[in-house]
Amino acid sequence: MHDERRRIEERVERVHNQRIKPAIYSATVPFEVEAWHAPGEPVSFEEAAAARYTPFAMDTPWGPPWGTTWFRMRGRVPAEWAGRRVEAVIDLGFVGDWPGNQAEALVHLPDGRPLKAVNPLNQYVPIGNPVSGGEEIDYLVEAASNPDILANDFAAPTPLGDVLTAGDKPLYTFQRADIAVLDEEVWHLDLDLQVLRELMVHLGEHEPRRHEIMHALDRAMDVLDLDDISGSATAVREALAPVLARPAHASAHTISGVGHAHIDSAWLWPIRETKRKTSRTFSNVTSLADEYDDFIFACSQAQQYEWVRDNYPHVWARIQESVKKGQWAPVGGMWVEADGNLPGGEAIARQLIHGKRFFIEHFGVETKGVWLPDSFGYTAAYPQLAKLAGNDWFLTQKISWNQTNKFPHHTFWWEGIDGTRIFTHFPPVDTYNARFSGEEMDRAVRNYSEKGGGSRSLAPFGWGDGGGGPTREIMERARRLADLEGSPKVVVEHPDDFFAKAREEYPDAPVWVGELYLELHRATYTSQARTKQGNRRSEHRLREAELWATTAALHAPGYSYPYEKLDRLWKTVLLHQFHDILPGSSIAWVHREAETEYARVAEELEALTAEAVAALGADGTRVFNTSPFDRAEVVRTPEGAPAYIDVPASGSAPLTGAEPAQPVQVEGLVLDNGLVRVEVAQDGTLASVRDLRAGREVLADKGNLLRLHTDLPNYWDAWDIDKHYRNRYTDLLDADAVTVVEEDALLGAIRVTRSFGKGSKLTQTITLRAGSPRIDFETEIDWHEAEKILKAGFPVDIRAPHSSAEIQFGHIQRPTHTNTSWEAARFEVSGHRWVHIAEPGYGVAVINDSTYGHDVSRTVREDGGTTTRVSLSLVRAPRVPDPEADQGKHRFTYSLLPGATIEDAVAEGYALNLPLRVADAAGAPEPVVSVAGDGVTVEAVKLADDQSGDVVVRLYESRGGRASGVLRTGFPLAGARVTDLLERPLEDADVTGDGGVAVALRPFQVLTLRLQRAEGS
């Protein structure tokens, strides 16, 4: 047989694109259109309906960046169309085919009910199937003119990312607003051809099935009457029916399709726009559910449901009905799809608590899995926290973006730092926006790593990132691919059903231990430093407010625990942990608003904490310690003088002062407190840090060396830091001034000022306090660099085989060598409050109060010793998508802690992030709880969410070994239960004979206790 592939494939392509697609709508009449341009921010439907509209013609430019235009569309269905399927077709001037980052609209009926959204790949609104003819159509269409921030492929900065800089030039030109007849046979023929053509080109040239399809398509084109597409469509479909009816092979891979619409809660648009995106997407989804009984849609992020509930009650009611029918599946059980590395342990717990509780309360559904496809790596604390919240499975996708190593599994057991395992799936289709294309189906099968062990995978389908969701065309593709030779089988089903089947067929799936590190987007640990600092401060302020509010509720008559305020503030912080806000990868508008929100949260939490402390009375000045560790520390009195105070964990002490074992001595540029001796060089670096207790020099070279690197990644500026950043840098060794600024028996301080780069200025105050080996670097930067990253390095004279970095409820060890490509790829990693390096018998910690990114490297010196360098990433200067990212002033502190054990690092990490509070208060109520037992650490103290008055305490083992101890309460205890994260009892706790609670923890175990107060307490 002659090879006619080229002729046939080109023939089919041309006829399909140029003749069949244009015939899908067989007749049209235009709407009469009027417009009203809303000033400023979006307005309510009621305000828009009452506005004065003016005539609007097609091909007219409209829509300034971030603007809203309301269109009134009126028309009549022609009487002769009776019995036909009729739709409205609206093209706002769409650019490309991505629905999330351009013009979008929501169509309303005159009474205000949202009907359906329109976007590039979903331009229709149903009118009738069939129509009677003569129907009057009247729509009000809310159209958003969002700019395309992705234009030019992120190649250059754009001012469009903030309404303050975007200008007012119209972005779009309205193309079409018609009432149209959908020719269903032609529409179905179009879909038949799409599926067969794509299947054909992705089959191997040696496959008989490819040639069978090709010749069937050629014969079908012979049947098609090019002058009467509509009249011949049925015959063409009949000619193609045999090749569409050939069943899949018995061993064919099975893909579980789950409807999905990834909606970033903010990214290339502000939060206010996401609120509208949810209404548009969810209107589309519920409309599609009406058309397809077999459709199932999985949707996460309780926050987005709440926005719809509060702003779009009609859409909310449709969602509730779809959930009842089993077509809408709440999943994920988190408040938002948060970043997977940066939120603190208690914050991830609250993400799960608030998310799961929302779905239980509003839908009667308890979600069973964590749905987190698009985050930039995942902490090894997740398996335990997910299981403690009642989850059975975990889904992610983003690890497919690895820059160096291919992740070896798609279905596996993920084991966390405490040993908890959760059944995990990583879809081989390599997208969470699948559309069942031939390329995707081929990729899913080729990629699937579990061949021979498992036979199924999951594919979230529907347009996403900026919403949009599944379309009827995608559902039709799924139906055609349900059992088709040459393709994997596609079944649309609930993700719970997929996970149950996958686990049943593959119970001995392989195990991955530790973090799921993404070998890409490593700069998200550092970008937008003020956003990250706002999150860190908010997490610790929330802890502080809850502890002292609980103390006041127990001991201050008349004080009322602020349940609703704390709930609202927690949800604000959780929202801003979304995986494009906290990582610093959003437009300028998002981060500008985030800073404002964090400032408001700080103000409210400060007021709540002050109110709780004041409720304890005002009879003298006391010092309050929110940390779970006893502290002997230097504080400032209200008059500004230093005082040395000994304060119990989670308790308070009078501001009376104590005497440290040895005062601080300042001699020239040397600070000495009898524990460590710090010598500052004339260039402002540390020339020496001598641990006087151990009798050893800590540094192998200049310490606190500030290094300014060129930082231009290959792509994704705000997201990425590529390895070549290391190759070009400037050490900041020119100090403007190095001066002693404080000389007291309780503390000594040396200030270093520098000017560098493009007008940047940096001031560091190096402080050593009595009684502590911790050296603080209080830092102020006025940053004006572009495409740079600033790091602070500590080359330590330690031969450390690994570093330990704090993560949620524990820490993770990472090798300092680069023996394999997996280790070499971890050239920038994340940690929370501390990084620790050690050799047997001696360790050093580097502690911070707001940064996350760091690197640890090692070299062997000529003298045979090993230098292990810890470098903190302080601030970056990416220009895309926010051209002014990180510009301006920053204030933060990091510290060097010589002679530190892991336990020391944990305690000092809490101390730096939870400064002692000095306030007027009367009396000294006992701490709400106290723990006797090394390694047992209290993370949260609060009243139970059900407002029963029970006290909830969350503990964890913090050293990485077994721990036991006794928890005692500062109130009469009537009983104690172990609970899940949602504070639901699991079992009785072990209450000792003297009223304590015995605690025994495995390494890094998290334990939640619910403590019942005795009557009258």
mmCIF file of N, CA and C in Angstrom, residues 51 69-70 84 115 194 205 226 236 274 337 364 426 497 525 573 575 582 590 618 653 669 821 826 844 985:
data_model
loop_
_atom_site.group_PDB
_atom_site.id
_atom_site.type_symbol
_atom_site.label_atom_id
_atom_site.label_comp_id
_atom_site.label_asym_id
_atom_site.label_seq_id
_atom_site.Cartn_x
_atom_site.Cartn_y
_atom_site.Cartn_z
ATOM 1 N N ALA A 51 -28.248 51.626 36.567
ATOM 2 C CA ALA A 51 -27.393 52.586 35.868
ATOM 3 C C ALA A 51 -27.983 52.960 34.509
ATOM 4 N N THR A 69 -17.153 46.561 33.002
ATOM 5 C CA THR A 69 -18.172 47.120 32.127
ATOM 6 C C THR A 69 -19.386 46.201 32.162
ATOM 7 N N TRP A 70 -20.544 46.788 32.363
ATOM 8 C CA TRP A 70 -21.792 46.033 32.322
ATOM 9 C C TRP A 70 -22.431 46.238 30.949
ATOM 10 N N ARG A 84 -35.530 24.069 17.774
ATOM 11 C CA ARG A 84 -34.072 23.974 17.643
ATOM 12 C C ARG A 84 -33.392 24.239 18.990
ATOM 13 N N LEU A 115 -26.516 33.385 35.662
ATOM 14 C CA LEU A 115 -26.915 32.299 34.788
ATOM 15 C C LEU A 115 -25.711 31.432 34.420
ATOM 16 N N GLN A 194 -12.120 15.480 16.494
ATOM 17 C CA GLN A 194 -11.066 15.863 17.434
ATOM 18 C C GLN A 194 -10.463 14.638 18.100
ATOM 19 N N GLU A 205 3.624 4.997 14.420
ATOM 20 C CA GLU A 205 3.410 4.794 12.990
ATOM 21 C C GLU A 205 3.351 3.318 12.617
ATOM 22 N N LEU A 226 -19.322 19.217 1.063
ATOM 23 C CA LEU A 226 -18.746 20.501 1.461
ATOM 24 C C LEU A 226 -19.716 21.656 1.255
ATOM 25 N N VAL A 236 -21.657 11.290 7.858
ATOM 26 C CA VAL A 236 -20.226 11.243 8.182
ATOM 27 C C VAL A 236 -20.033 10.579 9.536
ATOM 28 N N THR A 274 -10.691 37.326 42.443
ATOM 29 C CA THR A 274 -10.925 35.904 42.667
ATOM 30 C C THR A 274 -12.346 35.663 43.161
ATOM 31 N N GLU A 337 -5.711 26.341 49.301
ATOM 32 C CA GLU A 337 -4.600 25.485 48.900
ATOM 33 C C GLU A 337 -3.310 26.243 49.220
ATOM 34 N N GLY A 364 -22.479 18.668 55.221
ATOM 35 C CA GLY A 364 -22.549 17.355 55.841
ATOM 36 C C GLY A 364 -21.554 16.379 55.248
ATOM 37 N N PHE A 426 0.210 11.073 42.411
ATOM 38 C CA PHE A 426 0.812 12.145 41.645
ATOM 39 C C PHE A 426 0.459 11.871 40.184
ATOM 40 N N ASP A 497 -13.344 7.522 45.234
ATOM 41 C CA ASP A 497 -13.482 6.225 44.581
ATOM 42 C C ASP A 497 -12.180 5.820 43.899
ATOM 43 N N TYR A 525 10.990 30.804 48.727
ATOM 44 C CA TYR A 525 11.284 30.849 50.154
ATOM 45 C C TYR A 525 11.714 32.257 50.591
ATOM 46 N N VAL A 573 -5.249 35.197 58.031
ATOM 47 C CA VAL A 573 -3.868 34.724 57.901
ATOM 48 C C VAL A 573 -3.819 33.480 57.016
ATOM 49 N N LEU A 575 -5.829 32.647 54.600
ATOM 50 C CA LEU A 575 -6.030 33.057 53.209
ATOM 51 C C LEU A 575 -4.710 33.498 52.591
ATOM 52 N N LEU A 582 1.812 33.888 49.871
ATOM 53 C CA LEU A 582 2.933 33.727 50.795
ATOM 54 C C LEU A 582 4.257 33.455 50.071
ATOM 55 N N VAL A 590 -1.477 42.376 44.821
ATOM 56 C CA VAL A 590 -1.711 41.354 45.843
ATOM 57 C C VAL A 590 -0.819 41.590 47.054
ATOM 58 N N ALA A 618 -4.237 45.468 87.209
ATOM 59 C CA ALA A 618 -3.112 46.388 87.014
ATOM 60 C C ALA A 618 -2.576 46.813 88.375
ATOM 61 N N ALA A 653 6.253 36.931 85.284
ATOM 62 C CA ALA A 653 7.047 37.207 86.476
ATOM 63 C C ALA A 653 7.099 38.718 86.664
ATOM 64 N N LEU A 669 36.019 46.783 69.769
ATOM 65 C CA LEU A 669 34.977 46.122 68.989
ATOM 66 C C LEU A 669 34.828 44.663 69.407
ATOM 67 N N SER A 821 22.726 13.604 42.242
ATOM 68 C CA SER A 821 21.994 14.739 41.653
ATOM 69 C C SER A 821 20.848 15.187 42.537
ATOM 70 N N ARG A 826 19.393 20.313 45.788
ATOM 71 C CA ARG A 826 18.926 21.047 46.975
ATOM 72 C C ARG A 826 19.905 22.171 47.337
ATOM 73 N N VAL A 844 26.116 24.333 66.269
ATOM 74 C CA VAL A 844 25.837 25.763 66.114
ATOM 75 C C VAL A 844 24.500 25.904 65.413
ATOM 76 N N PRO A 985 -12.989 13.758 70.284
ATOM 77 C CA PRO A 985 -12.297 12.782 71.137
ATOM 78 C C PRO A 985 -11.955 11.495 70.389
#
